[in-house]
Coordinates of C-alpha atoms and ligand atoms in Angstrom, one line a residue:
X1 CA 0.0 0.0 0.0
X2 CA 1.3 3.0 -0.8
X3 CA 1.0 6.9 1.1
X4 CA 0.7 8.6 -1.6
X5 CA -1.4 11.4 -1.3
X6 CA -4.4 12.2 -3.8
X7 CA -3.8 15.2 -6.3
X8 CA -6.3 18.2 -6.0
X9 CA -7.3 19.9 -9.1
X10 CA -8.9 23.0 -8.0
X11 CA -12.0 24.1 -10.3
X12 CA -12.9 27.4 -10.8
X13 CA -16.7 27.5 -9.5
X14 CA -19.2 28.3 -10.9
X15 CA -17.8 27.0 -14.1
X16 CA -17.9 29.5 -17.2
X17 CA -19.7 27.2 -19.4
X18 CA -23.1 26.9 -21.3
X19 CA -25.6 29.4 -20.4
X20 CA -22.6 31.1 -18.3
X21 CA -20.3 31.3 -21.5
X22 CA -18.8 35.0 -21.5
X23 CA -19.0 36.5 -25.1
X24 CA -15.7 37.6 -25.7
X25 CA -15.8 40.2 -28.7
X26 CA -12.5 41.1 -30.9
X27 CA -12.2 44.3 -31.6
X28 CA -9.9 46.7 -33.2
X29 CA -8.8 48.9 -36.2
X30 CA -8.9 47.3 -40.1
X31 CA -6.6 44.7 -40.5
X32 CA -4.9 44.1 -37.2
X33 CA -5.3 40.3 -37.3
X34 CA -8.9 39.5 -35.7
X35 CA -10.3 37.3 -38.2
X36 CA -6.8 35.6 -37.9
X37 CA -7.5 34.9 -33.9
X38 CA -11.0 33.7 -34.6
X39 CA -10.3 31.3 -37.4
X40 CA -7.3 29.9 -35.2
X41 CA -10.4 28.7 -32.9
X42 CA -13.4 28.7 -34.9
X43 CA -15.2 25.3 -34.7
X44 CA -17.3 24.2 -37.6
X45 CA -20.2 25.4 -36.1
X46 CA -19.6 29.2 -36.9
X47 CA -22.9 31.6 -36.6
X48 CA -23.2 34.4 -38.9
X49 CA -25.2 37.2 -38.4
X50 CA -25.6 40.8 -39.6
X51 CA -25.3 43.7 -37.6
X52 CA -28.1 46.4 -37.7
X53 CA -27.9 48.6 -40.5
X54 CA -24.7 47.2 -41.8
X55 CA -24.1 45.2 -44.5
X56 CA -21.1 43.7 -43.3
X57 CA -21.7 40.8 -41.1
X58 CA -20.5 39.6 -37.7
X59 CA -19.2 35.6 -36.6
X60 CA -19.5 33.7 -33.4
X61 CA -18.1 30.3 -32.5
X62 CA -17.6 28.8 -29.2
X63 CA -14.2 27.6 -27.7
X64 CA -13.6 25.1 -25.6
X65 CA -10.8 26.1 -22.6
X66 CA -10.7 23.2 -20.7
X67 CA -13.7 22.3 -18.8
X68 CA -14.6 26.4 -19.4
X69 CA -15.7 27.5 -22.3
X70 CA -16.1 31.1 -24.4
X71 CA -18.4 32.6 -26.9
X72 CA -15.7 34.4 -29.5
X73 CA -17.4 37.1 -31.9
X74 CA -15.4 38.2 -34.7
X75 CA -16.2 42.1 -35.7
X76 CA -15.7 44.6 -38.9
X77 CA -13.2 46.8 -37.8
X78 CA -13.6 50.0 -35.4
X79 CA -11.5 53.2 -36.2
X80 CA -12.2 55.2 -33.8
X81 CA -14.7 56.8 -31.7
X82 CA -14.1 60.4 -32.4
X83 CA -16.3 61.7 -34.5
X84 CA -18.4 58.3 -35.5
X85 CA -18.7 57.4 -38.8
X86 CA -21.9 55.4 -39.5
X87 CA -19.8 51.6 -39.8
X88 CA -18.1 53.0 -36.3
X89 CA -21.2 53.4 -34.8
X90 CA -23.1 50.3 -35.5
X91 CA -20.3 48.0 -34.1
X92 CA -20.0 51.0 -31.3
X93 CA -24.0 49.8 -30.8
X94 CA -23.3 46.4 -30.5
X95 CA -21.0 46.6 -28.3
X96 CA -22.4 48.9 -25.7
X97 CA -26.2 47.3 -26.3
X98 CA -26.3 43.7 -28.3
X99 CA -29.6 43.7 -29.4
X100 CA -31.0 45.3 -26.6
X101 CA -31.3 48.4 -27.2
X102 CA -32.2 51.5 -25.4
X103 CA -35.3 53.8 -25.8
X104 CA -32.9 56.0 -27.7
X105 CA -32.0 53.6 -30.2
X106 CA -35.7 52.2 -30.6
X107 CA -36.7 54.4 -33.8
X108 CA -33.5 53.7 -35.9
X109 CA -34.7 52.3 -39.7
X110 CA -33.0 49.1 -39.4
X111 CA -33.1 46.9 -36.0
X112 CA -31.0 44.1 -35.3
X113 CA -31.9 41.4 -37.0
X114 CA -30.4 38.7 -34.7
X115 CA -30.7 37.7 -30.8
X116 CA -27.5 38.9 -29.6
X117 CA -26.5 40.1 -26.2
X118 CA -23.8 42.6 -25.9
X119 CA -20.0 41.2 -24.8
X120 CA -19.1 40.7 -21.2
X121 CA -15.2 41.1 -22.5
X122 CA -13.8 43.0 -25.2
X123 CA -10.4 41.5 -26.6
X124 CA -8.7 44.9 -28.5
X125 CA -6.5 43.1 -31.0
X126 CA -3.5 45.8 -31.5
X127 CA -1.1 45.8 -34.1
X128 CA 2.4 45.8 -32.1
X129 CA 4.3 47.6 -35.2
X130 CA 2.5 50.5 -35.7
X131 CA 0.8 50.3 -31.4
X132 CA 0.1 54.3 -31.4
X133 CA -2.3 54.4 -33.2
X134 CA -4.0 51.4 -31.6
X135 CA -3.2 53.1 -28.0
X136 CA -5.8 55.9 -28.9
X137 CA -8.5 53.3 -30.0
X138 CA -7.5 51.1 -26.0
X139 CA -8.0 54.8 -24.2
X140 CA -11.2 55.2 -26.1
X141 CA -12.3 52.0 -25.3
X142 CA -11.6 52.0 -21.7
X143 CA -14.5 54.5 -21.7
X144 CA -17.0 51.7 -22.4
X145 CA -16.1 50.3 -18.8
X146 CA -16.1 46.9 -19.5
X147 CA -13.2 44.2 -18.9
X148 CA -10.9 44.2 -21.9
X149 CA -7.8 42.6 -22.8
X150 CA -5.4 43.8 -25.2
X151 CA -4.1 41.1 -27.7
X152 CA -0.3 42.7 -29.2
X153 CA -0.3 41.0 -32.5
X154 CA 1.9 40.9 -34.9
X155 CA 5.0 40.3 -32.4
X156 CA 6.8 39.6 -35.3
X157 CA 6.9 42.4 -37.3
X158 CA 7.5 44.6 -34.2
X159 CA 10.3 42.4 -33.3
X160 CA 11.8 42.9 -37.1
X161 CA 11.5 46.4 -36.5
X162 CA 13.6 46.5 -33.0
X163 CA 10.9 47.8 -30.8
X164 CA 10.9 46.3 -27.3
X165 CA 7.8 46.7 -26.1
X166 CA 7.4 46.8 -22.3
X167 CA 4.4 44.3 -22.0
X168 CA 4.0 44.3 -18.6
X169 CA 4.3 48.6 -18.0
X170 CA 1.8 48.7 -20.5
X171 CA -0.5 46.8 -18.9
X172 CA -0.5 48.5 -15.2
X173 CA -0.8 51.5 -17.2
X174 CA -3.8 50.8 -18.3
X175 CA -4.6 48.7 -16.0
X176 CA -5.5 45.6 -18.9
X177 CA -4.1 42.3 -19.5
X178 CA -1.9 42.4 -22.5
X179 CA -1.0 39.2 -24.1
X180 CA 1.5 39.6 -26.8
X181 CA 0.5 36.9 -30.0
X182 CA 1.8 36.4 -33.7
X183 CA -1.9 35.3 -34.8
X184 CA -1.3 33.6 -38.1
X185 CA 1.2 31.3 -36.5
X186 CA -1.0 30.5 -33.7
X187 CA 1.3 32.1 -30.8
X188 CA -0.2 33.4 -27.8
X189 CA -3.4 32.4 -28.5
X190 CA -4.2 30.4 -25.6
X191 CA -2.9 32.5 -23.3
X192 CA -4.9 35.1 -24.7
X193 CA -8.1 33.4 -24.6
X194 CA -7.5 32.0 -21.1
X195 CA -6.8 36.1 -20.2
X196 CA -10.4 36.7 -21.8
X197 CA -11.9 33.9 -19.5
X198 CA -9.7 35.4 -16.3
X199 CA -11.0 38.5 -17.1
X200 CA -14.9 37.7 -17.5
X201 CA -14.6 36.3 -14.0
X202 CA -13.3 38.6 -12.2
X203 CA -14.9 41.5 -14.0
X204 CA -12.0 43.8 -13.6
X205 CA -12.5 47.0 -15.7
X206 CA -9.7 49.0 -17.4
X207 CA -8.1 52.3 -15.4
X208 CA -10.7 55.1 -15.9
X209 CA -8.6 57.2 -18.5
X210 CA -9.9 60.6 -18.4
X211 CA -9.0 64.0 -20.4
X212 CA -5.9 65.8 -19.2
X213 CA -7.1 67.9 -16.3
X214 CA -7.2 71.8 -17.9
X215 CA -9.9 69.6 -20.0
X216 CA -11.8 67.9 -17.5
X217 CA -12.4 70.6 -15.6
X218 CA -14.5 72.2 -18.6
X219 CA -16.5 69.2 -18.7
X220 CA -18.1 69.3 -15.2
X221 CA -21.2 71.3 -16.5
X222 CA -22.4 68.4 -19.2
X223 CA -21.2 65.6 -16.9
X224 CA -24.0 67.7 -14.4
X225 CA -25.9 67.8 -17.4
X226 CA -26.4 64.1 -17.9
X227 CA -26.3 63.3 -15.0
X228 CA -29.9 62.1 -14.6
X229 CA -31.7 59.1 -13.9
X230 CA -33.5 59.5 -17.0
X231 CA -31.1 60.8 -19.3
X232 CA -28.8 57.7 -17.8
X233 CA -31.7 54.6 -18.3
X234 CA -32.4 56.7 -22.1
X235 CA -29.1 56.0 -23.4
X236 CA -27.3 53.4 -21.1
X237 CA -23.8 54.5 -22.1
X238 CA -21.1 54.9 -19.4
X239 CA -21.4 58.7 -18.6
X240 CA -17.6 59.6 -19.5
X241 CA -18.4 57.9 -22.8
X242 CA -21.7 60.0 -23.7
X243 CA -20.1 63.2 -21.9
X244 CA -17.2 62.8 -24.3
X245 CA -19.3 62.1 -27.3
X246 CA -21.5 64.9 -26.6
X247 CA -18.4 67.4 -26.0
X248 CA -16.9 66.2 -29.6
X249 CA -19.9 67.2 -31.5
X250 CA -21.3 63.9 -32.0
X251 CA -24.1 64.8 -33.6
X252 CA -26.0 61.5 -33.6
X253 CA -26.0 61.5 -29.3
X254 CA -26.8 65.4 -29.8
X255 CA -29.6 64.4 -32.2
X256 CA -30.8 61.7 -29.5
X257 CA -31.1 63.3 -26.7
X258 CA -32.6 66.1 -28.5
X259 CA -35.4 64.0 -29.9
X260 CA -35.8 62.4 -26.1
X261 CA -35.1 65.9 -24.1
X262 CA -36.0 68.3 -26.5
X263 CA -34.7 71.1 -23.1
X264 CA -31.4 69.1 -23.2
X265 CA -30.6 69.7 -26.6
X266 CA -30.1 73.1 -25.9
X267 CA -28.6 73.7 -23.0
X268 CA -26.2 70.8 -23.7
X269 CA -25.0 73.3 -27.0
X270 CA -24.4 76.4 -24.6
X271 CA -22.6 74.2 -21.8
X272 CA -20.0 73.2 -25.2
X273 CA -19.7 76.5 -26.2
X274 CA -19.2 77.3 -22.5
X275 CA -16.5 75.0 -22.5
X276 CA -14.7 75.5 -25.4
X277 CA -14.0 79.3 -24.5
X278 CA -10.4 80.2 -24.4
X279 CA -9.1 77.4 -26.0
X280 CA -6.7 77.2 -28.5
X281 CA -8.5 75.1 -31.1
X282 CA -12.2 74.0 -31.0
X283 CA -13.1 71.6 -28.0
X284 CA -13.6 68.8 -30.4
X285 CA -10.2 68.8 -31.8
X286 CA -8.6 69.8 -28.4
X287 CA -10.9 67.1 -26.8
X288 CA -8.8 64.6 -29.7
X289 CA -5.1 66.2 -29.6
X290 CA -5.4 65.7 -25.7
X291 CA -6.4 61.6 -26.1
X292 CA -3.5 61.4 -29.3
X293 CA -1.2 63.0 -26.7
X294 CA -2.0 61.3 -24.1
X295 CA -1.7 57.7 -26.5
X296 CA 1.9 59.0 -28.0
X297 CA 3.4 59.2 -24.4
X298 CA 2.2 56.1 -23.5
X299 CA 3.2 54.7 -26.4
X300 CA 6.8 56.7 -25.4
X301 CA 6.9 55.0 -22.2
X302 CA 6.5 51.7 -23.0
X303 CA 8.5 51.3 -25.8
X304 CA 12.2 51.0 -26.4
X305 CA 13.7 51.2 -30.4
X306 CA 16.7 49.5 -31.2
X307 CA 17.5 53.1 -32.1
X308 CA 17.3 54.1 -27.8
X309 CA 17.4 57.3 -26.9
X310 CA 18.0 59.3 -29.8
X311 CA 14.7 58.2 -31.5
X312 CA 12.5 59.2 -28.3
X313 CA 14.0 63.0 -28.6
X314 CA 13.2 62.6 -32.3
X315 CA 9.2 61.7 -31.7
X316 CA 8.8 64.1 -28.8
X317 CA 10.2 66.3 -31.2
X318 CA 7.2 65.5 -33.7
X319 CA 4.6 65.6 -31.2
X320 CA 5.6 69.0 -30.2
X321 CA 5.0 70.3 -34.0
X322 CA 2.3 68.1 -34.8
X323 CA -0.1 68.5 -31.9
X324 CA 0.3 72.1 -31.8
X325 CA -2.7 74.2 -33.3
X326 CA -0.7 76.3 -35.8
X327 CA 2.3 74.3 -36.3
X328 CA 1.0 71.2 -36.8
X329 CA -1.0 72.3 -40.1
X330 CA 2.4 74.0 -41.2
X331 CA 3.9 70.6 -40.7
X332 CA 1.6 68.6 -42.6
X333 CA 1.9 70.9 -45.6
X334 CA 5.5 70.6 -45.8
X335 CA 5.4 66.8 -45.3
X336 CA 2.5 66.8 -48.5
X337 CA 5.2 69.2 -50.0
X338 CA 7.7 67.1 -49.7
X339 CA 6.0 64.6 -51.4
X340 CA 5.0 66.9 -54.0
X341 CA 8.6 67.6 -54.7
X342 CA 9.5 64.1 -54.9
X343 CA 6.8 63.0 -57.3
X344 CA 7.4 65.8 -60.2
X345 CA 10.9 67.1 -59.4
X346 CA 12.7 64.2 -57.7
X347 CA 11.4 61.6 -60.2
X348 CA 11.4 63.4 -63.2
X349 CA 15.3 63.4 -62.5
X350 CA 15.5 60.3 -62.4
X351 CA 13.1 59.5 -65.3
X352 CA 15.2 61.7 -67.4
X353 CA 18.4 59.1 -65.8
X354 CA 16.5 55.9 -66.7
X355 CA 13.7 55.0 -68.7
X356 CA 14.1 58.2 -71.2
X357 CA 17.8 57.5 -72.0
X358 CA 16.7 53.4 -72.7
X359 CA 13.6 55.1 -75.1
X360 CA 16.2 56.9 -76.5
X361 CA 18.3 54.2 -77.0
X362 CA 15.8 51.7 -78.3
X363 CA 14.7 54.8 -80.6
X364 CA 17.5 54.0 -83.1
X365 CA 16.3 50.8 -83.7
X366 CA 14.2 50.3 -86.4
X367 CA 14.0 46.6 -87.0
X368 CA 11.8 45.6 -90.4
X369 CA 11.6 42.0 -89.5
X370 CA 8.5 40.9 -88.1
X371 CA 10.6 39.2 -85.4
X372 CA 12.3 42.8 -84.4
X373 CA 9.1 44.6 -85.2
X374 CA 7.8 41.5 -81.9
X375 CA 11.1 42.3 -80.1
X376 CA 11.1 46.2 -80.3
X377 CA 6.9 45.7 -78.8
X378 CA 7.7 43.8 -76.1
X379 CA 11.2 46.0 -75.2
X380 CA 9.0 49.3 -75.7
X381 CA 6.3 47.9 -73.1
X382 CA 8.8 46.8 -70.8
X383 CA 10.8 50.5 -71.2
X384 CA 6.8 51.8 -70.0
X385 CA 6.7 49.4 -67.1
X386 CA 10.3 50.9 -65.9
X387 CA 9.7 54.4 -66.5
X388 CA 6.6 53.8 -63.9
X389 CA 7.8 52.0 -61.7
X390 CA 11.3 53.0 -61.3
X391 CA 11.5 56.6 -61.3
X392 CA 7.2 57.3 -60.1
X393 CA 6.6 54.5 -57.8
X394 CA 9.9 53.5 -55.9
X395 CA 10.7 57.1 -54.6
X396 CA 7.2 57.6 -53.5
X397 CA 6.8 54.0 -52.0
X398 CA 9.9 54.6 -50.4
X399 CA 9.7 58.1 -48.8
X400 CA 6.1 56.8 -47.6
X401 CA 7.1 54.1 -45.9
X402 CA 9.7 56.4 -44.3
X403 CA 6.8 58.6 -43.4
X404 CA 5.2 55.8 -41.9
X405 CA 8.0 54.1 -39.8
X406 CA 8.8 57.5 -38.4
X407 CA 5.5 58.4 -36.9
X408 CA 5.0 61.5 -39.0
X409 CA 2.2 59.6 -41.6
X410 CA 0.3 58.7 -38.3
X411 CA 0.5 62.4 -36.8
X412 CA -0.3 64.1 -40.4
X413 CA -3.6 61.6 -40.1
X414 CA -4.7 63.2 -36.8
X415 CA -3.7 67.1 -38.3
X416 CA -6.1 66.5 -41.4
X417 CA -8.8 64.7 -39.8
X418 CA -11.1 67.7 -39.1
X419 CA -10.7 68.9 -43.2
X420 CA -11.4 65.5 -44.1
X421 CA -14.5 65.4 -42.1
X422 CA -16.0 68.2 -43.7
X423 CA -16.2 65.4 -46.6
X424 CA -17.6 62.4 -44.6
X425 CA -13.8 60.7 -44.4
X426 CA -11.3 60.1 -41.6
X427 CA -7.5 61.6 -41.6
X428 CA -6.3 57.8 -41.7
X429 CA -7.4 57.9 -45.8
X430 CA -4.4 60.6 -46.3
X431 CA -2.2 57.6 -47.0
X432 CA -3.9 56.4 -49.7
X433 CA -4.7 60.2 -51.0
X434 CA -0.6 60.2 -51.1
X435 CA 0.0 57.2 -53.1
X436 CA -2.4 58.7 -55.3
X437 CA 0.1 60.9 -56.7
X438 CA 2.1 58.4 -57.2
X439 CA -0.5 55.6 -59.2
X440 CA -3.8 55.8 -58.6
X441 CA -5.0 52.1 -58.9
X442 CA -3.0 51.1 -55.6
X443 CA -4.0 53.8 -53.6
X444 CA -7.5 53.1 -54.6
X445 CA -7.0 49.2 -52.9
X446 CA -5.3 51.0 -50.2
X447 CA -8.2 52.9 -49.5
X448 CA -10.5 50.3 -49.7
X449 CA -8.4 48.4 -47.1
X450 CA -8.9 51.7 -44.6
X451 CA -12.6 53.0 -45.1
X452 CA -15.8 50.7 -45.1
X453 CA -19.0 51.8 -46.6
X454 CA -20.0 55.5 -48.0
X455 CA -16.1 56.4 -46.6
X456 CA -14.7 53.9 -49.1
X457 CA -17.2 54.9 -52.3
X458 CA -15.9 58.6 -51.3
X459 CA -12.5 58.0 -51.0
X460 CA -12.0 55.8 -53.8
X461 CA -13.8 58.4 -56.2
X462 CA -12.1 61.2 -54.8
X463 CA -8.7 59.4 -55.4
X464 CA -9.4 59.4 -59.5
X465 CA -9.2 63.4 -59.0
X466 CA -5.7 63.3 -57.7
X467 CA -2.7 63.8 -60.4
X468 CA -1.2 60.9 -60.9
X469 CA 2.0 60.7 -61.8
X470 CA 2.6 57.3 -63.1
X471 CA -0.7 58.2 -65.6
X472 CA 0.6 61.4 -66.7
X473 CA 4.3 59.8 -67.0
Ligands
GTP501 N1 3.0 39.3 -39.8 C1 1.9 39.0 -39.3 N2 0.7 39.0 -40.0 C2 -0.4 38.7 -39.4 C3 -0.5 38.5 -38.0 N3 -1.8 38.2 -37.7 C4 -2.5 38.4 -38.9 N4 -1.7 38.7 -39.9 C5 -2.0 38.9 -41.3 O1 -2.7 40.1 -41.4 C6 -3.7 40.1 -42.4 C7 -5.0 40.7 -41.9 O2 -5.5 39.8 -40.9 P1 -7.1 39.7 -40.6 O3 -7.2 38.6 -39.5 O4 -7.9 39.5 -41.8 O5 -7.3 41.1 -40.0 P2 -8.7 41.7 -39.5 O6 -8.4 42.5 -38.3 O7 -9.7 40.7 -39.3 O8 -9.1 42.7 -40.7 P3 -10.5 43.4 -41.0 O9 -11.6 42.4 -40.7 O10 -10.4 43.9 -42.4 O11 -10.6 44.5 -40.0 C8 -3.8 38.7 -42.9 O12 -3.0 38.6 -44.1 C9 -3.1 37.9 -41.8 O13 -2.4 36.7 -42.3 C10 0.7 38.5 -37.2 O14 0.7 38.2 -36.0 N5 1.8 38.7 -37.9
MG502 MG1 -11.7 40.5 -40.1

């Protein structure tokens, strides 16, 4: 007989299973890997559904974690929350409502069409090479005041790069589990989803992240302002989120809670203006530079380049001209300048270096055989091909990706977002406006890949407009 004594396997109780399965949403901006993280679990018995007055659809499979188990929903992508753009706002709706929606919502044209409930934890997938960004979208978020956990994909990339990111300052920062994953190679993704599960239990909620304080202070009189019983069962949004959306000119909450409290409306206008006065910029935008400053020092503190110190001075640097009212317009025309220059004086130079001097020197030949007259063709088209790509597209692609690796694409975004409201679109379709100039057909695809819906038809038709160099070449 033997002493040996009998191992215990503690159980969580109750068990997180069946009708106690926690829906676990994944969230984040367009292609930061969440389709990747839920086809790494997804079972055969995948659910489709659409989400009101969207065309695009959502998915929901279970997974199995042990004896536990989770309900994973797959979303379209979320820019942001400033100024809400109509695909925003939907999944923005499902995630602070489901399908149960509040009296506010009750007269919008199209309902939900499926049973849904909203999700008990929100999994921000980030992309961990280009995390600033991604930071503004996770201080946002925190706002909805429901446990999250932040998924750091694309490890790899970052890694390539040299950034070090500091995984665990990150998370006491904002006070989130971050699990750091490569999702199309499957790594982290069980930790992540067993982060998910922690979290659901013990319902921890992010670190209130509210404005810088010359800000906050200016917001006491609409926080008073919905600050009702009524006001607070009407919407059922956390009050820093509507008091936020209300201060940015969000004009859909506006129009709500003027169609429910027609007095509101009004007064909710004055206590903006109110607000706003003395101010450098309008409230909206200083509202926005204060949560992109606030995201670019985080994303200074937790990150260390390969580069070290040198590189930190460099971004503070940016910030400085780029967040600042006057300066940070000046910027962005010199940086679309810049461009400018390198698209009709830069390449030119070298067109005139390249694919003019082969023209030139495929000019002289004049063959009379149908096999040169095939040859001379096929040399011809491939001289075209060069003289596009070589001196038109290389430069630009170049010097954007420079743009874009230094911070400055991502900071010109946030400059020109208020102009590119004025025309239904977000700053983040500058990229694509850029390439534009270079050859219009990729920065079309490009701009597909950032916008959804009316944003995209807009973008993509405004794009034809832009001189193109590779067409006029
Ligand atoms: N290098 C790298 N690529 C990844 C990683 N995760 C996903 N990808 C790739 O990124 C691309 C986009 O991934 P998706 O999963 O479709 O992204 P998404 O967030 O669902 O995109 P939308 O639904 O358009 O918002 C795919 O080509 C993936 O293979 C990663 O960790 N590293
Ligand atoms: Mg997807």
């Amino acid at each position: 007989m033997t002493n040996a004594k009998p191992v215990v396997i503690p159980l969580n109780k109750p068990l997180l299973r069946g009708a106690r399965r926690p829906r676990v949403a994944l969230v984040g901006q367009a292609r930061t890997g969440k389709s990747t993280i839920f086809e790494a679990a997804a079972s055969v018995a995948v659910r489709q559904e659409r989400l009101a007055g969207e065309p695009s659809t959502y998915e929901e499979c279970v997974v199995a974690l042990g004896l536990e188990q989770i309900s994973l929903v797959d979303l379209p992508a979320i820019g942001s929350l400033h100024r809400l753009s109509e695909a925003d706002r939907v999944v923005l709706m499902y995630l602070l409502w489901g399908d149960r929606w509040p009296s506010i919502a009750r007269h919008e044209p199209r309902q939900p069409e499926a049973s849904f409930a909203p999700p008990e934890v929100l999994v921000l997938v980030a992309d961990a090479a280009a995390l600033e960004r991604d930071l503004e979208l996770a201080l946002e978020l925190s706002m909805l005041g429901r446990p999250m956990v932040i998924a750091l994909n694309r490890m790899d990339e970052a890694r390539e790069k040299g950034l070090y990111l500091d995984v665990r300052s990150l998370s006491e920062k904002l006070g989130v589990p971050v699990v750091p994953t490569v999702a199309h190679m499957g790594k982290g993704i069980a930790e992540l989803f067993a982060a998910a599960l922690e979290a659901a239990r013990s319902k921890a909620c992010p670190l209130p992240q509210p404005p810088s304080q010359h800000i906050a202070a200016r917001l006491h009189g609409l926080n008073a302002l919905v600050a009702r019983p009524d006001v607070e069962e009407a919407f059922r949004v956390p009050r820093s989120l509507l008091v936020t959306q209300l201060a940015e000119n969000d004009d859909w909450f506006l129009g709500e809670l003027g169609a429910h409290f027609p007095a509101l409306r009004e007064e909710a206008i004055a206590l903006r203006a109110q607000a706003g006065q003395g101010l450098p910029r309008a409230l909206s935008d200083e509202l926005h530079a204060d949560r992109n400053h606030r995201a670019a020092t985080l994303f200074e503190s937790v990150t260390r380049s390969a580069a070290g110190e040198q590189k930190e001075g460099w971004r503070a640097l940016l910030d400085a001209l780029f967040l600042h009212p006057r300066w940070g317009l000046a910027g962005s025309l010199a940086v679309f300048a810049l461009v400018l220059f390198m698209v009709f004086e830069v390449s030119a130079l070298l067109d005139a270096l390249t694919s003019a001097r082969l023209a030139a020197w495929v000019q002289g030949w004049q063959p009379s055989s149908t096999l040169g007259v095939v040859v001379r063709a096929v040399a011809d088209g491939l001289i075209g091909l060069v003289g596009i790509v070589v001196p038109y597209m290389l430069p630009l692609v170049v010097l954007l990706v420079a743009l874009e690796h230094s911070g400055i694409m991502h900071r010109v975004a946030f400059v020109v977002d208020r102009g590119f409201h004025r025309i239904g679109l977000h700053g983040a379709v500058a990229v694509p406006f850029l390439i534009g100039l270079g050859c219009n057909v990729p920065a079309i695809s490009a701009a597909a890949a950032a916008a959804r819906g009316r944003e995209r038809v807009i973008a993509a038709l405004l794009i034809t407009f832009v001189p193109c160099s590779a067409r006029s070449a």
